[in-house]
Tab-separated table of N, CA and C in Angstrom:
chain	number	residue	atom	x	y	z
A	1	MET	N	12.460	-36.223	-51.595
A	1	MET	CA	13.054	-35.267	-50.689
A	1	MET	C	12.535	-33.878	-51.044
A	2	ILE	N	12.252	-33.103	-50.046
A	2	ILE	CA	11.837	-31.714	-50.210
A	2	ILE	C	12.894	-30.837	-49.543
A	3	TRP	N	13.367	-29.847	-50.267
A	3	TRP	CA	14.350	-28.920	-49.700
A	3	TRP	C	13.641	-27.628	-49.351
A	4	VAL	N	13.802	-27.191	-48.128
A	4	VAL	CA	13.227	-25.928	-47.658
A	4	VAL	C	14.389	-24.974	-47.408
A	5	ASN	N	14.414	-23.870	-48.162
A	5	ASN	CA	15.520	-22.930	-47.989
A	5	ASN	C	15.297	-22.037	-46.776
A	6	VAL	N	16.277	-21.231	-46.471
A	6	VAL	CA	16.212	-20.346	-45.306
A	6	VAL	C	15.069	-19.351	-45.455
A	7	GLY	N	14.915	-18.780	-46.644
A	7	GLY	CA	13.802	-17.874	-46.899
A	7	GLY	C	14.010	-16.440	-46.446
A	8	ASP	N	15.170	-16.124	-45.931
A	8	ASP	CA	15.457	-14.772	-45.471
A	8	ASP	C	16.802	-14.318	-46.014
A	9	LEU	N	16.831	-13.116	-46.578
A	9	LEU	CA	18.113	-12.505	-46.895
A	9	LEU	C	18.718	-11.995	-45.600
A	10	GLN	N	19.959	-11.590	-45.651
A	10	GLN	CA	20.577	-11.025	-44.446
A	10	GLN	C	19.773	-9.816	-43.991
A	11	SER	N	19.558	-9.704	-42.695
A	11	SER	CA	18.694	-8.643	-42.162
A	11	SER	C	19.202	-7.249	-42.490
A	12	PHE	N	20.519	-7.053	-42.591
A	12	PHE	CA	21.020	-5.714	-42.882
A	12	PHE	C	20.614	-5.255	-44.289
A	13	LEU	N	20.325	-6.204	-45.195
A	13	LEU	CA	19.875	-5.826	-46.532
A	13	LEU	C	18.493	-5.195	-46.500
A	14	TYR	N	17.729	-5.502	-45.447
A	14	TYR	CA	16.410	-4.914	-45.252
A	14	TYR	C	16.469	-3.664	-44.378
A	15	GLY	N	17.665	-3.325	-43.927
A	15	GLY	CA	17.803	-2.182	-43.028
A	15	GLY	C	17.386	-2.501	-41.602
A	16	LYS	N	17.332	-3.795	-41.271
A	16	LYS	CA	16.956	-4.206	-39.917
A	16	LYS	C	18.209	-4.590	-39.136
A	17	ASP	N	18.086	-4.543	-37.835
A	17	ASP	CA	19.226	-4.929	-37.001
A	17	ASP	C	18.877	-6.069	-36.047
A	18	ASP	N	17.868	-6.894	-36.404
A	18	ASP	CA	17.485	-8.008	-35.538
A	18	ASP	C	18.406	-9.203	-35.671
A	19	GLY	N	19.271	-9.200	-36.674
A	19	GLY	CA	20.254	-10.258	-36.819
A	19	GLY	C	19.755	-11.510	-37.502
A	20	VAL	N	18.525	-11.512	-38.043
A	20	VAL	CA	18.019	-12.694	-38.727
A	20	VAL	C	18.897	-12.969	-39.943
A	21	ASN	N	19.368	-14.193	-40.037
A	21	ASN	CA	20.277	-14.646	-41.086
A	21	ASN	C	21.497	-13.727	-41.189
A	22	ARG	N	22.042	-13.358	-40.056
A	22	ARG	CA	23.161	-12.423	-40.014
A	22	ARG	C	24.410	-12.969	-40.686
A	23	LEU	N	24.547	-14.302	-40.764
A	23	LEU	CA	25.717	-14.911	-41.390
A	23	LEU	C	25.529	-15.109	-42.893
A	24	GLY	N	24.326	-14.858	-43.390
A	24	GLY	CA	24.083	-14.897	-44.827
A	24	GLY	C	23.949	-16.271	-45.427
A	25	GLY	N	23.430	-17.240	-44.680
A	25	GLY	CA	23.238	-18.579	-45.221
A	25	GLY	C	22.110	-18.619	-46.236
A	26	PHE	N	22.313	-19.310	-47.345
A	26	PHE	CA	21.262	-19.465	-48.346
A	26	PHE	C	20.925	-20.931	-48.579
A	27	LEU	N	21.898	-21.809	-48.405
A	27	LEU	CA	21.650	-23.232	-48.597
A	27	LEU	C	21.155	-23.898	-47.325
A	28	GLY	N	21.368	-23.257	-46.190
A	28	GLY	CA	20.933	-23.801	-44.913
A	28	GLY	C	21.141	-22.772	-43.819
A	29	VAL	N	20.653	-23.090	-42.645
A	29	VAL	CA	20.750	-22.180	-41.505
A	29	VAL	C	22.124	-22.312	-40.865
A	30	MET	N	22.697	-21.179	-40.501
A	30	MET	CA	23.994	-21.181	-39.823
A	30	MET	C	23.862	-20.453	-38.494
A	31	GLY	N	24.608	-20.907	-37.519
A	31	GLY	CA	24.650	-20.246	-36.215
A	31	GLY	C	26.080	-20.194	-35.731
A	32	GLN	N	26.325	-19.262	-34.836
A	32	GLN	CA	27.699	-19.087	-34.355
A	32	GLN	C	27.653	-18.591	-32.916
A	33	SER	N	28.584	-19.069	-32.119
A	33	SER	CA	28.768	-18.532	-30.772
A	33	SER	C	30.175	-17.949	-30.699
A	34	GLN	N	30.385	-17.050	-29.788
A	34	GLN	CA	31.698	-16.432	-29.626
A	34	GLN	C	32.691	-17.456	-29.084
A	35	LEU	N	33.910	-17.392	-29.553
A	35	LEU	CA	34.949	-18.287	-29.069
A	35	LEU	C	35.278	-17.939	-27.621
A	36	ASP	N	35.127	-18.924	-26.750
A	36	ASP	CA	35.385	-18.711	-25.326
A	36	ASP	C	36.052	-19.975	-24.798
A	37	MET	N	37.301	-19.872	-24.457
A	37	MET	CA	38.066	-21.036	-24.013
A	37	MET	C	37.971	-21.271	-22.506
A	38	SER	N	37.020	-20.601	-21.837
A	38	SER	CA	36.914	-20.719	-20.385
A	38	SER	C	36.203	-21.993	-19.933
A	39	GLY	N	35.553	-22.691	-20.856
A	39	GLY	CA	34.831	-23.905	-20.499
A	39	GLY	C	33.349	-23.666	-20.236
A	40	LYS	N	32.900	-22.413	-20.336
A	40	LYS	CA	31.476	-22.113	-20.155
A	40	LYS	C	30.679	-22.665	-21.332
A	41	GLU	N	29.370	-22.840	-21.107
A	41	GLU	CA	28.486	-23.272	-22.177
A	41	GLU	C	28.480	-22.208	-23.277
A	42	PRO	N	28.516	-22.627	-24.536
A	42	PRO	CA	28.451	-21.641	-25.621
A	42	PRO	C	27.082	-20.979	-25.656
A	43	VAL	N	27.052	-19.706	-26.034
A	43	VAL	CA	25.800	-18.952	-26.117
A	43	VAL	C	25.576	-18.580	-27.576
A	44	LEU	N	24.446	-19.028	-28.113
A	44	LEU	CA	24.102	-18.737	-29.495
A	44	LEU	C	23.693	-17.277	-29.629
A	45	ASP	N	24.139	-16.626	-30.682
A	45	ASP	CA	23.761	-15.240	-30.940
A	45	ASP	C	22.237	-15.137	-31.043
A	46	SER	N	21.660	-14.059	-30.531
A	46	SER	CA	20.200	-13.912	-30.522
A	46	SER	C	19.624	-13.873	-31.931
A	47	GLY	N	20.342	-13.270	-32.885
A	47	GLY	CA	19.874	-13.264	-34.270
A	47	GLY	C	19.850	-14.658	-34.870
A	48	ASP	N	20.833	-15.472	-34.520
A	48	ASP	CA	20.869	-16.856	-34.999
A	48	ASP	C	19.708	-17.650	-34.407
A	49	TYR	N	19.367	-17.357	-33.165
A	49	TYR	CA	18.217	-18.009	-32.533
A	49	TYR	C	16.932	-17.635	-33.268
A	50	LEU	N	16.756	-16.354	-33.593
A	50	LEU	CA	15.577	-15.918	-34.344
A	50	LEU	C	15.528	-16.581	-35.722
A	51	THR	N	16.695	-16.744	-36.339
A	51	THR	CA	16.761	-17.411	-37.633
A	51	THR	C	16.292	-18.850	-37.515
A	52	SER	N	16.711	-19.537	-36.453
A	52	SER	CA	16.303	-20.936	-36.277
A	52	SER	C	14.803	-21.056	-36.041
A	53	LEU	N	14.221	-20.120	-35.308
A	53	LEU	CA	12.770	-20.138	-35.094
A	53	LEU	C	12.027	-19.917	-36.409
A	54	SER	N	12.484	-18.967	-37.193
A	54	SER	CA	11.868	-18.678	-38.487
A	54	SER	C	11.975	-19.884	-39.422
A	55	PHE	N	13.137	-20.526	-39.414
A	55	PHE	CA	13.347	-21.694	-40.273
A	55	PHE	C	12.436	-22.843	-39.840
A	56	GLY	N	12.274	-23.027	-38.548
A	56	GLY	CA	11.367	-24.055	-38.046
A	56	GLY	C	9.937	-23.821	-38.505
A	57	GLU	N	9.515	-22.565	-38.510
A	57	GLU	CA	8.174	-22.232	-38.993
A	57	GLU	C	8.038	-22.544	-40.484
A	58	ARG	N	9.086	-22.254	-41.266
A	58	ARG	CA	9.048	-22.559	-42.705
A	58	ARG	C	8.943	-24.070	-42.942
A	59	ILE	N	9.660	-24.851	-42.147
A	59	ILE	CA	9.589	-26.307	-42.286
A	59	ILE	C	8.193	-26.805	-41.923
A	60	ALA	N	7.623	-26.254	-40.855
A	60	ALA	CA	6.255	-26.647	-40.448
A	60	ALA	C	5.235	-26.308	-41.539
A	61	GLU	N	5.369	-25.124	-42.145
A	61	GLU	CA	4.442	-24.736	-43.227
A	61	GLU	C	4.588	-25.651	-44.425
A	62	ALA	N	5.815	-25.996	-44.789
A	62	ALA	CA	6.034	-26.914	-45.918
A	62	ALA	C	5.453	-28.287	-45.619
A	63	THR	N	5.609	-28.740	-44.392
A	63	THR	CA	5.078	-30.051	-44.000
A	63	THR	C	3.561	-30.063	-44.096
A	64	LYS	N	2.929	-28.980	-43.662
A	64	LYS	CA	1.459	-28.897	-43.723
A	64	LYS	C	0.965	-28.965	-45.167
A	65	ARG	N	1.728	-28.380	-46.100
A	65	ARG	CA	1.312	-28.411	-47.507
A	65	ARG	C	1.368	-29.834	-48.081
A	66	TRP	N	2.306	-30.645	-47.603
A	66	TRP	CA	2.487	-31.968	-48.174
A	66	TRP	C	1.762	-33.080	-47.422
A	67	VAL	N	1.384	-32.828	-46.164
A	67	VAL	CA	0.706	-33.838	-45.364
A	67	VAL	C	-0.749	-33.397	-45.179
A	68	LYS	N	-1.642	-34.078	-45.865
A	68	LYS	CA	-3.070	-33.739	-45.752
A	68	LYS	C	-3.874	-34.976	-45.525
């Protein structure tokens, strides 16, 4: 098993406001949508979406290193 960490500190620690890793996950990626009891589809925070894209890239890079 290979564990790939998030690889990003919370964005506010860098003085950025893009919301990457805004929830501060270190053991894995976390995402959150606002609580809405109206029955509408949940909407993922844009920073959480950016975090998931970044994490996907890290997994792809790790896979390339191990699969040759």
